[in-house]
Amino acid sequence: MPPPSPGSWLVLSLYCLAAAATPPVSFSQLAAPRNPNIRLYNAEQVLSWEPSSSGNNTGPVLYRVQYKYTSSDWNDVKPKLGNCTQLTVTECKFTTANLSEGFPKHFNVSLRVRAELGQHESAWATVPWFQHFRNVTIGPPENIVVTPGEGSLIITFSAPFDTGNPTEVPLFYYVHYWAKGGTEQVKGPVTSTSVLLNNLKPLRVYCLRVRAQLSWNIQNIVNVGHFSNTFCSETTADASIRLQQIVLISVGTFALLLVLTGGCIFLVLKYQGLIKYWFHTPPRIPSQIEEYLKNPAEPILEVLDKDGSPNDEAWDTVSIISSPEKEGEDFDPTHWSSRGTSEDDTEQESR
């Protein structure tokens, strides 16, 4: 192999000097955003990523998001979909105020994001395509209310989100319920947001939870949602149970009254003497004796006759009847009669 000519050495030397003077491309470029991820929850569509490093460049790093459908080119996100250009945050939330905004729920959508700093741009970080109805995470039904009835429970709730076309993309609901300590049962699928659980045992506590299921008929896709929290409620008694309760309460009350009455009679008969002793009026000292005890200096006879009334001891007729002392001896009673006698005469006759 012949040695290189002097001209070749000159060209090679100039190339090496140019390569040494030019900085590497990576030094002037930004790092691409890391771990881009699309979050689909109910009607929400949110793209997020981790920030990229600005390297030796100074200034705020901005982000740009683009999208495309299956057969279209990449485009910046339009204001109708959301403000996703010149972003200072690492998140782009697509508008979902109503079904006419945001990406169509049945379209194939691809997203990509890059960082921008002045004249520098990073490489694109792409998110795999998605279809909302296929990939969405369905949350539990909301605003659940349980109303107890006669051996039944009525559950009302609201849909986790509006699919926009209940004919092609209906939401079905399943109610899982069980009596405490019993086996779990399932009611569903139903399309109504009001479910009746009947043929339940009265006066029993039942617990339940609800979940939704999306069915996309065009693609034959079934997407099962998350369970709601557990709710427990007690069923009320039906008419027959209430009648039985009334009869039992009446019979029990009557039996209790009989027992109490019999017990009272038994106690009265057994402790009759003690009861009489308790309720016997204690003896009282006559008022004349009380007066005498208050003033012992006064003669006792005067105290006794103090409140006496002459009319109380006066009488019109006095009869004395004697029986014969000896058998066969007749004895005629003697009668004294006196009208208008004085108290002294009456007292002498009595003596």
XYZ file of C-alpha atoms in Angstrom:
351
model
C 0.000 0.000 0.000
C 1.613 3.281 -1.092
C 1.952 6.065 1.463
C -0.593 8.894 1.244
C 0.324 11.873 -0.789
C 1.077 15.254 0.818
C -2.300 16.558 -0.427
C -4.165 13.768 1.353
C -2.362 14.548 4.604
C -3.455 18.162 4.301
C -7.126 17.272 3.770
C -7.111 14.843 6.713
C -5.513 17.418 9.002
C -8.095 20.085 8.125
C -10.980 17.611 8.816
C -9.638 16.776 12.264
C -9.233 20.434 13.150
C -12.837 21.180 12.065
C -14.179 18.249 14.077
C -12.299 19.388 17.171
C -13.616 22.955 16.858
C -17.311 21.890 16.412
C -19.139 21.021 19.704
C -21.136 17.779 19.821
C -24.738 17.934 18.675
C -26.032 16.662 22.016
C -24.490 19.677 23.757
C -26.817 22.126 21.985
C -29.983 19.990 22.081
C -32.491 19.502 24.952
C -33.274 16.189 26.484
C -36.673 14.785 25.482
C -39.473 14.605 28.101
C -39.439 11.312 29.969
C -42.161 8.745 30.654
C -45.102 10.373 28.874
C -48.382 8.868 30.015
C -52.038 9.339 29.085
C -54.594 9.101 31.892
C -58.124 8.132 30.868
C -60.534 8.153 33.808
C -64.275 8.374 33.112
C -64.484 11.367 30.735
C -61.042 12.805 31.585
C -58.110 12.758 29.143
C -54.849 14.033 30.620
C -51.321 13.716 29.201
C -48.436 14.042 31.686
C -44.675 13.532 31.583
C -41.521 14.061 33.588
C -39.533 17.273 32.948
C -36.471 17.240 30.723
C -33.109 18.691 31.641
C -32.013 21.931 29.999
C -28.338 20.930 30.156
C -26.044 23.957 29.943
C -28.802 26.136 28.457
C -30.443 28.830 30.553
C -34.045 29.946 30.529
C -37.442 28.313 31.053
C -38.160 25.071 29.251
C -41.462 25.041 27.376
C -43.380 22.031 26.059
C -45.427 21.419 22.942
C -47.960 18.606 22.420
C -49.137 17.284 19.084
C -51.709 14.694 18.083
C -52.830 12.688 15.099
C -55.524 10.225 14.170
C -54.935 6.986 12.282
C -54.836 8.482 8.786
C -53.819 12.088 9.522
C -50.585 13.999 10.022
C -49.233 15.427 13.254
C -50.893 18.670 14.335
C -50.608 21.042 17.239
C -53.427 20.675 19.731
C -56.198 23.096 18.807
C -57.705 25.449 21.417
C -60.942 23.485 21.145
C -59.118 20.459 22.526
C -57.045 22.359 25.066
C -54.161 24.778 25.413
C -51.169 22.470 24.934
C -48.533 24.715 23.328
C -45.900 26.768 25.116
C -46.627 24.894 28.330
C -44.593 25.635 31.447
C -46.095 22.670 33.335
C -45.636 18.975 32.623
C -49.294 18.244 32.034
C -51.845 18.838 29.271
C -55.500 18.359 30.191
C -57.789 18.079 27.209
C -61.112 19.831 27.577
C -63.988 17.496 28.549
C -66.698 19.936 29.563
C -69.068 18.191 27.165
C -68.967 15.359 24.678
C -68.383 17.684 21.700
C -64.992 18.695 23.142
C -61.914 16.631 23.705
C -60.814 13.803 21.438
C -63.635 11.656 20.063
C -64.093 8.729 22.409
C -64.073 6.126 19.616
C -61.120 7.492 17.554
C -57.590 6.126 17.488
C -55.489 8.945 18.934
C -51.701 9.266 19.129
C -49.885 11.944 21.138
C -46.331 13.215 21.337
C -44.538 15.911 23.361
C -41.221 17.743 23.100
C -39.285 20.376 25.029
C -38.368 23.792 23.599
C -35.857 26.379 24.818
C -35.188 29.336 22.546
C -33.893 27.925 19.253
C -33.298 24.497 20.773
C -35.772 21.660 20.514
C -35.718 18.187 21.981
C -36.700 14.975 20.304
C -40.356 13.931 20.408
C -41.542 11.569 23.135
C -44.482 9.592 21.744
C -47.392 7.985 23.592
C -48.860 4.772 22.138
C -52.230 5.250 20.442
C -55.384 4.774 22.446
C -59.146 4.614 22.096
C -61.020 6.128 25.003
C -63.781 3.498 25.227
C -61.201 0.723 24.962
C -58.645 2.029 27.447
C -60.680 4.141 29.868
C -60.722 3.388 33.590
C -64.340 3.432 34.773
C -64.906 4.781 38.240
C -67.692 3.649 40.575
C -71.250 5.011 40.274
C -71.767 8.218 42.209
C -74.366 9.660 44.612
C -75.511 6.265 45.883
C -78.608 6.349 48.114
C -80.098 3.251 49.785
C -83.767 3.411 50.856
C -85.088 0.530 53.020
C -88.542 -0.894 52.331
C -90.770 -3.777 53.449
C -88.388 -6.677 52.947
C -86.615 -4.734 50.196
C -83.981 -2.111 49.413
C -84.105 0.571 46.711
C -80.705 1.737 45.401
C -80.422 4.915 43.343
C -77.198 6.343 41.891
C -75.797 8.337 38.977
C -73.619 7.163 36.088
C -69.841 7.640 36.411
C -69.845 9.538 33.089
C -71.903 10.062 29.936
C -70.851 7.886 27.002
C -72.805 10.079 24.575
C -74.506 7.207 22.755
C -76.306 4.765 25.076
C -77.350 2.636 22.104
C -73.828 1.911 20.838
C -71.978 2.360 24.121
C -74.345 1.469 26.981
C -73.426 1.329 30.645
C -74.662 -1.676 32.595
C -74.777 -1.858 36.375
C -74.316 -4.704 38.817
C -75.346 -4.641 42.473
C -73.535 -7.092 44.739
C -75.415 -7.565 48.018
C -75.422 -9.911 50.979
C -76.969 -10.276 54.413
C -74.467 -9.933 57.229
C -72.899 -13.340 57.600
C -74.586 -14.572 54.403
C -73.596 -15.384 50.817
C -73.022 -12.616 48.263
C -75.597 -12.318 45.476
C -75.606 -10.249 42.273
C -78.398 -8.205 40.719
C -77.736 -7.264 37.100
C -76.942 -6.359 34.458
C -79.406 -3.478 34.474
C -79.334 -0.217 32.551
C -81.446 1.765 34.997
C -79.829 3.865 37.704
C -82.541 2.747 40.147
C -82.421 -0.883 41.303
C -84.936 -2.720 43.517
C -83.731 -5.598 45.680
C -86.851 -7.473 46.768
C -87.648 -10.779 48.470
C -85.280 -9.868 51.280
C -85.771 -10.965 54.846
C -87.469 -8.300 56.957
C -85.579 -6.653 59.791
C -82.215 -7.868 58.472
C -79.085 -5.829 57.779
C -77.894 -6.070 54.170
C -74.683 -4.647 52.713
C -74.113 -3.817 49.055
C -71.762 -2.241 46.526
C -72.294 -1.164 42.920
C -70.133 -1.072 39.805
C -70.601 -0.095 36.161
C -69.642 -1.949 33.015
C -69.110 -0.303 29.599
C -70.031 -2.288 26.527
C -68.784 -1.007 23.163
C -70.911 -2.880 20.670
C -68.984 -1.813 17.531
C -65.709 -3.259 18.776
C -67.250 -5.960 21.024
C -65.304 -4.519 23.943
C -66.396 -4.866 27.556
C -64.739 -2.618 30.124
C -65.541 -3.352 33.775
C -65.422 -0.496 36.265
C -64.445 -0.210 39.916
C -66.687 -1.050 42.859
C -68.254 1.660 44.949
C -67.896 1.849 48.706
C -69.936 -0.616 50.764
C -73.304 0.569 52.074
C -75.336 -1.230 54.754
C -79.012 -0.786 55.628
C -81.716 -2.691 57.524
C -84.932 -3.748 55.832
C -88.245 -2.826 57.447
C -90.992 -5.215 58.560
C -93.873 -6.085 56.228
C -97.584 -5.973 57.188
C -97.721 -9.517 58.566
C -94.654 -8.972 60.724
C -96.091 -5.722 62.091
C -99.389 -7.495 62.925
C -97.485 -10.226 64.724
C -95.540 -7.621 66.672
C -98.760 -5.840 67.711
C -100.362 -9.126 68.842
C -97.255 -10.182 70.761
C -96.963 -6.790 72.455
C -100.656 -6.831 73.444
C -100.486 -10.391 74.790
C -97.262 -9.649 76.635
C -98.694 -6.494 78.213
C -101.856 -8.343 79.336
C -99.806 -11.210 80.776
C -97.578 -8.758 82.623
C -100.599 -7.014 84.132
C -102.002 -10.379 85.297
C -98.712 -11.311 86.902
C -98.449 -7.957 88.660
C -102.070 -8.173 89.893
C -101.611 -11.726 91.165
C -98.384 -10.761 92.883
C -100.056 -7.807 94.621
C -102.939 -9.986 95.861
C -100.521 -12.625 97.137
C -98.471 -10.051 99.040
C -101.579 -8.473 100.569
C -102.866 -11.835 101.807
C -99.497 -12.964 103.115
C -98.609 -9.740 104.906
C -102.115 -8.623 105.859
C -101.243 -8.040 109.517
C -98.154 -6.077 108.688
C -100.073 -3.934 106.218
C -102.766 -3.201 108.823
C -100.054 -2.251 111.286
C -98.479 0.122 108.759
C -101.756 1.811 107.895
C -103.317 1.806 111.437
C -103.863 5.294 112.841
C -101.768 5.712 116.000
C -103.749 6.395 119.232
C -104.198 10.011 120.244
C -104.461 11.527 123.696
C -107.906 13.058 124.329
C -107.971 16.801 124.089
C -108.996 17.159 127.783
C -105.930 15.178 128.884
C -103.743 17.310 126.602
C -105.138 20.445 128.268
C -104.487 18.984 131.699
C -100.918 18.022 130.730
C -100.356 21.555 129.554
C -101.633 22.982 132.862
C -101.347 20.339 135.630
C -102.396 22.873 138.347
C -105.984 22.851 137.114
C -108.203 20.123 138.697
C -108.691 17.146 136.435
C -112.500 17.116 136.828
C -112.809 20.709 135.809
C -110.670 20.009 132.736
C -112.862 17.074 131.780
C -116.049 19.124 132.252
C -114.606 22.218 130.660
C -115.773 21.499 127.112
C -118.804 19.485 128.123
C -122.271 20.747 127.214
C -125.245 20.313 129.609
C -127.406 19.215 126.760
C -125.026 16.318 126.001
C -125.807 14.616 129.382
C -129.484 15.567 129.719
C -132.291 13.069 129.083
C -136.053 13.036 129.271
C -136.688 9.451 130.364
C -134.672 7.032 132.505
C -135.597 3.354 132.759
C -134.135 0.913 135.265
C -134.603 -2.781 134.619
C -133.683 -5.382 137.260
C -133.799 -9.131 136.991
C -135.107 -11.228 139.936
C -132.391 -12.424 142.230
C -134.267 -15.527 143.145
C -136.003 -17.971 140.839
C -139.780 -17.579 140.778
C -139.801 -14.134 142.333
C -141.597 -11.517 140.330
C -140.177 -8.069 140.035
C -141.934 -5.201 138.381
C -139.744 -2.588 136.837
C -140.176 0.886 138.067
C -140.214 3.763 135.631
C -139.294 7.316 136.305
C -140.014 9.949 133.810
C -138.955 13.477 133.954
C -139.370 16.321 131.479
C -137.454 19.497 131.602
C -135.287 18.314 134.497
C -132.191 20.104 135.333
C -128.756 18.668 135.056
C -128.442 18.258 138.874
C -131.789 16.439 139.256
C -130.947 14.137 136.396
C -127.596 13.327 137.952
C -129.263 12.489 141.325
C -131.837 10.240 139.707
C -129.130 8.477 137.817
C -127.317 7.762 141.055
